[in-house]
mmCIF file of N, CA and C in Angstrom:
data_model
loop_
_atom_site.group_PDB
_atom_site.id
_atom_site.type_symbol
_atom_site.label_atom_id
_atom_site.label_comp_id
_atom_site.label_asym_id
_atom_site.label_seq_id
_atom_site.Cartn_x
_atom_site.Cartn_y
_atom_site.Cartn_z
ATOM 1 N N UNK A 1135 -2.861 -40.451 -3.642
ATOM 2 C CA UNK A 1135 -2.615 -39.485 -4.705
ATOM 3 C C UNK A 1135 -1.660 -38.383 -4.216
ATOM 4 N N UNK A 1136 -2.039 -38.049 -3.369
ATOM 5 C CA UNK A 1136 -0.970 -36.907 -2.459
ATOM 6 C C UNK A 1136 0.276 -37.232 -2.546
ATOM 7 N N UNK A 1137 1.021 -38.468 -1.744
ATOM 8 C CA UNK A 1137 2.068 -39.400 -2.054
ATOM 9 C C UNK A 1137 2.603 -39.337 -2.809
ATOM 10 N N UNK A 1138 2.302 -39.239 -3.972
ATOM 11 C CA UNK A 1138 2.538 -39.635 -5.663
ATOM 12 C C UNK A 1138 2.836 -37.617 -5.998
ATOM 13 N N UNK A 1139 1.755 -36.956 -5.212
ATOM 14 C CA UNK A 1139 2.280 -35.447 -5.702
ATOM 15 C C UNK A 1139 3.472 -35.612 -4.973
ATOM 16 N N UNK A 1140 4.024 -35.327 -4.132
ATOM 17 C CA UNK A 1140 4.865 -35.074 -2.992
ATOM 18 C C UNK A 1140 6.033 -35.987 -3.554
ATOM 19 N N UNK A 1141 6.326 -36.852 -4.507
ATOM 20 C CA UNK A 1141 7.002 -37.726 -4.373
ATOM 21 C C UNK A 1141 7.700 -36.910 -6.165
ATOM 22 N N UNK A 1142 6.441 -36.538 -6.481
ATOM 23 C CA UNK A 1142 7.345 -35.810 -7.811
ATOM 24 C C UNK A 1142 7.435 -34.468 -7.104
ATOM 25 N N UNK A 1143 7.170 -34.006 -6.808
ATOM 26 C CA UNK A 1143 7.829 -32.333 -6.049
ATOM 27 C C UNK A 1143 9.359 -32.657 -5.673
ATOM 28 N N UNK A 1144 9.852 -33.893 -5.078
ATOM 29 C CA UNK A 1144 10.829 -33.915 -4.524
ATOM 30 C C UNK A 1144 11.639 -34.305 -5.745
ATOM 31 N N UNK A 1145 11.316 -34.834 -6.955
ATOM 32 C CA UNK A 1145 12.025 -35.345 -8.356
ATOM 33 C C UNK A 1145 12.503 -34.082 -8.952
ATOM 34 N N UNK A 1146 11.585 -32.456 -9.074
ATOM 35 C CA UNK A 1146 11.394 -31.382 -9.818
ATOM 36 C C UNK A 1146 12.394 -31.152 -8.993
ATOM 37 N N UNK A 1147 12.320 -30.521 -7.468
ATOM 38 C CA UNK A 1147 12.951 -30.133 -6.992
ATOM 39 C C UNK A 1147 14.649 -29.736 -7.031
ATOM 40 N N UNK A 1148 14.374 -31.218 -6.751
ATOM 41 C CA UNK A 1148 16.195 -31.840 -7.175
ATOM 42 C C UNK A 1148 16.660 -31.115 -8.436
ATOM 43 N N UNK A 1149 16.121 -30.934 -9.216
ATOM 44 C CA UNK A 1149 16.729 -30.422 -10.552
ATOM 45 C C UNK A 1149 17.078 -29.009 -10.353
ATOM 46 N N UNK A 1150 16.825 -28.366 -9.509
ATOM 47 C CA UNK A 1150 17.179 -26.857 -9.083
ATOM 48 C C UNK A 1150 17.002 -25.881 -10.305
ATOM 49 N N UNK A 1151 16.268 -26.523 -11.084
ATOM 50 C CA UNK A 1151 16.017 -25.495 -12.026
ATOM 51 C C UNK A 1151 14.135 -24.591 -11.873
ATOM 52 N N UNK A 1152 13.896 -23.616 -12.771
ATOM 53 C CA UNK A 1152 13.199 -22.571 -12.618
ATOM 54 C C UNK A 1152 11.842 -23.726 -12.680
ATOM 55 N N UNK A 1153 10.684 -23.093 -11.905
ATOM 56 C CA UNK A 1153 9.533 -23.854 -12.214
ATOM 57 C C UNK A 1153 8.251 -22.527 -12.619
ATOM 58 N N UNK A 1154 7.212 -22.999 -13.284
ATOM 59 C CA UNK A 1154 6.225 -22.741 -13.302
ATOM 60 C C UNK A 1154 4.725 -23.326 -13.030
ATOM 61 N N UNK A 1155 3.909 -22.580 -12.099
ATOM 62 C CA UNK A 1155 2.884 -23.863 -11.574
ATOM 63 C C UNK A 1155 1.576 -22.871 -12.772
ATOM 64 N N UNK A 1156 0.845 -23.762 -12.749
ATOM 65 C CA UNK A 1156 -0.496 -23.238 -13.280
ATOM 66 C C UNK A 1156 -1.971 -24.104 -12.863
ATOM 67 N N UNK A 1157 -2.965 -23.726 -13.095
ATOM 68 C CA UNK A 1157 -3.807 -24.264 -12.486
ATOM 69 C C UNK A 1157 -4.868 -23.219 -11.904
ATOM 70 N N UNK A 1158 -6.391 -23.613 -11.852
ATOM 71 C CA UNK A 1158 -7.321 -23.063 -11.257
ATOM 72 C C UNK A 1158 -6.949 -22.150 -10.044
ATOM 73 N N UNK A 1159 -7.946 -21.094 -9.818
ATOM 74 C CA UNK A 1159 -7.712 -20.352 -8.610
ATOM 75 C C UNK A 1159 -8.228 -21.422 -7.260
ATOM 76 N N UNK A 1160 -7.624 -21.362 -6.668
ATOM 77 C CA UNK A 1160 -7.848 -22.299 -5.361
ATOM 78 C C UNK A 1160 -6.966 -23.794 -5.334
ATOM 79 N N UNK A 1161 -6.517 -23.952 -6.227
ATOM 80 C CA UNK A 1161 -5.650 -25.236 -6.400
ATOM 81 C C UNK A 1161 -4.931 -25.742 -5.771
ATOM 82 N N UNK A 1162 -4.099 -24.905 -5.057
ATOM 83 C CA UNK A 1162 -3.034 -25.336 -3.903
ATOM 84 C C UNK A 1162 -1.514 -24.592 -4.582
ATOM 85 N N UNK A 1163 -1.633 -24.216 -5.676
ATOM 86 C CA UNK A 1163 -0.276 -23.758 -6.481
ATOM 87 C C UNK A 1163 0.732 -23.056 -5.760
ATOM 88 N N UNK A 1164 0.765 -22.534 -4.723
ATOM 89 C CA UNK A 1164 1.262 -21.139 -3.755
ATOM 90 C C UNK A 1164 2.061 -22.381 -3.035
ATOM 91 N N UNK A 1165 1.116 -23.333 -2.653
ATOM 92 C CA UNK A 1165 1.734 -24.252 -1.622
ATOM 93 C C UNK A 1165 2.622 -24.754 -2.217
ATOM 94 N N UNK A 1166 2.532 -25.803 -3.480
ATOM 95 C CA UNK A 1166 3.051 -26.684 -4.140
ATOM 96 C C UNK A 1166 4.404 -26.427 -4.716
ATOM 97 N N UNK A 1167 4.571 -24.631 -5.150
ATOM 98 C CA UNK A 1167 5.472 -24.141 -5.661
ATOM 99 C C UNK A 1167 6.645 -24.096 -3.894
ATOM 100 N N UNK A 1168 6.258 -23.951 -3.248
ATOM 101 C CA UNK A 1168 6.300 -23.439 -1.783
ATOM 102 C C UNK A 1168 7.336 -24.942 -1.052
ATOM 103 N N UNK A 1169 6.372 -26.543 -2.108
ATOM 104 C CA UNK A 1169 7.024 -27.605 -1.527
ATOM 105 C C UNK A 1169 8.484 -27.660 -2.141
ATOM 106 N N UNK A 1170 7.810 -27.345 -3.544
ATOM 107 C CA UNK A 1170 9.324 -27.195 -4.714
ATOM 108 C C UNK A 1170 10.302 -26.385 -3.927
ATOM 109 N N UNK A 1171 10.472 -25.030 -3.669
ATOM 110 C CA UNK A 1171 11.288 -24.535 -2.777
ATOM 111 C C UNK A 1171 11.807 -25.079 -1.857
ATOM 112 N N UNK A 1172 11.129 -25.301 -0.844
ATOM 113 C CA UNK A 1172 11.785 -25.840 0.328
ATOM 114 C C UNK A 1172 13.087 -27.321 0.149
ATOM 115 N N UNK A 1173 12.219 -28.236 -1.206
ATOM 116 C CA UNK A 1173 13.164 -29.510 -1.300
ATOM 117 C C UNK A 1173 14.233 -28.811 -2.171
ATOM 118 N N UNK A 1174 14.540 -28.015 -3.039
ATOM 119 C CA UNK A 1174 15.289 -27.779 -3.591
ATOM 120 C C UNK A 1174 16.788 -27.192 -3.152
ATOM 121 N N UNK A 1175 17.386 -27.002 -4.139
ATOM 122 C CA UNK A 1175 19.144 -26.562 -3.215
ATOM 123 C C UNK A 1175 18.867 -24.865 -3.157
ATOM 124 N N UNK A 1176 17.977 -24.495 -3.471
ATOM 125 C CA UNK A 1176 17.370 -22.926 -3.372
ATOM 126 C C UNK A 1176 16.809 -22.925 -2.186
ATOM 127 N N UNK A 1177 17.022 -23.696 -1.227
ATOM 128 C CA UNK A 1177 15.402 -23.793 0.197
ATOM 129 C C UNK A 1177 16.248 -22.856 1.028
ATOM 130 N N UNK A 1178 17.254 -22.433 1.142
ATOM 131 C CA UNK A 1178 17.786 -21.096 1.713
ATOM 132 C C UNK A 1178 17.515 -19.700 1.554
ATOM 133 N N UNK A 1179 17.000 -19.612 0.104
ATOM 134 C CA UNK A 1179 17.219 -18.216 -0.826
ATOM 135 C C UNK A 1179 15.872 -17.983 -0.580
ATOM 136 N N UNK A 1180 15.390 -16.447 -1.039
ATOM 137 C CA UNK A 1180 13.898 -16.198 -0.961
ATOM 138 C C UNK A 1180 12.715 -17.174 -1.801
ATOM 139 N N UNK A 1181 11.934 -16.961 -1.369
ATOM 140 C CA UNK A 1181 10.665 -17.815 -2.403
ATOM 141 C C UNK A 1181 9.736 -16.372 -2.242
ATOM 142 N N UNK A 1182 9.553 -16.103 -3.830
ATOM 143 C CA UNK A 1182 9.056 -15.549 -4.455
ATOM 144 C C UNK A 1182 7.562 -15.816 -5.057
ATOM 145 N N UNK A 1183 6.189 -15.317 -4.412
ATOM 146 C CA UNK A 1183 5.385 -15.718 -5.588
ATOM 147 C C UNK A 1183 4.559 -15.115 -6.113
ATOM 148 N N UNK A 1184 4.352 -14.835 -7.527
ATOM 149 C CA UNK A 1184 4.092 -14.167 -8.028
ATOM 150 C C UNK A 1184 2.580 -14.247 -8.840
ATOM 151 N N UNK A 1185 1.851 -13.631 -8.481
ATOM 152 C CA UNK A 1185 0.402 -13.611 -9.040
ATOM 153 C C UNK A 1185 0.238 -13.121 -10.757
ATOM 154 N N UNK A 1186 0.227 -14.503 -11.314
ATOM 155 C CA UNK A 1186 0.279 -13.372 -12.784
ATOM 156 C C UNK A 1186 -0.720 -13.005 -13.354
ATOM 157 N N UNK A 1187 -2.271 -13.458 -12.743
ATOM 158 C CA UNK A 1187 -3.559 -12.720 -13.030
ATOM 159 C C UNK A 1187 -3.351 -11.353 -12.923
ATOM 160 N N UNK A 1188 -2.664 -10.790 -11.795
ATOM 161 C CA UNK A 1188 -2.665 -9.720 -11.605
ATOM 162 C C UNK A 1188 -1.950 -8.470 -12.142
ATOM 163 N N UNK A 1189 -0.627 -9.484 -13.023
ATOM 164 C CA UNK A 1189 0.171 -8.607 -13.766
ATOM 165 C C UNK A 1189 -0.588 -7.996 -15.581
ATOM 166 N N UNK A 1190 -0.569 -6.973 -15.572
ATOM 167 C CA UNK A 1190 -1.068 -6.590 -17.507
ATOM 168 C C UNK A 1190 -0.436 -7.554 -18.034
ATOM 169 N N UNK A 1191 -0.819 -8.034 -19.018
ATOM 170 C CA UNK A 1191 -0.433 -9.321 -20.172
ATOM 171 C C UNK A 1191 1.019 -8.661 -21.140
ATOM 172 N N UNK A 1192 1.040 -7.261 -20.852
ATOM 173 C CA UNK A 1192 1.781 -6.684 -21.654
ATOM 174 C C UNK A 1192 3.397 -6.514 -20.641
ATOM 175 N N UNK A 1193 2.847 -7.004 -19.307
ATOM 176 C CA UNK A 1193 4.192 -6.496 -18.337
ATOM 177 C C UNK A 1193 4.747 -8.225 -18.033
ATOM 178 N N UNK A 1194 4.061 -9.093 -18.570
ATOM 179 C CA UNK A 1194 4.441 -10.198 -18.389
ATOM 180 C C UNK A 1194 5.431 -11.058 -18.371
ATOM 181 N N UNK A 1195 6.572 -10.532 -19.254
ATOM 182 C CA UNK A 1195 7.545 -11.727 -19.843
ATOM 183 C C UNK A 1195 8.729 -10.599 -19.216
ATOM 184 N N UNK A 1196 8.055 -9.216 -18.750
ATOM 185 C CA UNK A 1196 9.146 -8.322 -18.279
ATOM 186 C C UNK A 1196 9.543 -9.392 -16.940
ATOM 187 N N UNK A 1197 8.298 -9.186 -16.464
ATOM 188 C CA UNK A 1197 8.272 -9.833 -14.828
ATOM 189 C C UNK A 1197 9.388 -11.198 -14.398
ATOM 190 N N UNK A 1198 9.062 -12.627 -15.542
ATOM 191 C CA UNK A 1198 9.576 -13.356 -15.617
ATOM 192 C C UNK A 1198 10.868 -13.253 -16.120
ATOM 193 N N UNK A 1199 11.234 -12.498 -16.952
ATOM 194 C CA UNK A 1199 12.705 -13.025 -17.562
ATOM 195 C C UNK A 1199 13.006 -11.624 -17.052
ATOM 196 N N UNK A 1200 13.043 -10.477 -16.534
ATOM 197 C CA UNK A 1200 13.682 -9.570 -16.100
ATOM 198 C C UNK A 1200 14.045 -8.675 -17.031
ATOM 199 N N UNK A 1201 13.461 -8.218 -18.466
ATOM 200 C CA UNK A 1201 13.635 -7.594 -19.617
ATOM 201 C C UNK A 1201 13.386 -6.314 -19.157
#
């Protein structure tokens, strides 16, 4: 099963476009977003991650799209 994750991380990747992970607290998401980075043509640039439990619901879409 791992294999099969790891094998689409490297499919997303490639596309160098923006991702969003979601999923339970404890999931692995930090990592996974973390694999996306590294395979991508971004694996130079910072990796950013961002806790959005923690952001107000109202500062939300500031955070993401930079409004």
């Amino acid at each position: 099963a791992m294999r099969e994750v790891i094998e689409r991380v490297r499919l997303v990747a490639a596309l160098g476009t923006t991702v969003l992970v979601r999923g339970e607290t404890g999931t692995g998401k930090e990592g996974l977003a973390r694999m996306v980075h590294d395979f991508s043509p971004r694996f130079g640039g910072p990796f950013v991650a961002v806790n959005m439990g923690a952001i107000p619901e109202t500062l939300i879409e500031s955070e993401l799209f930079g409004h």
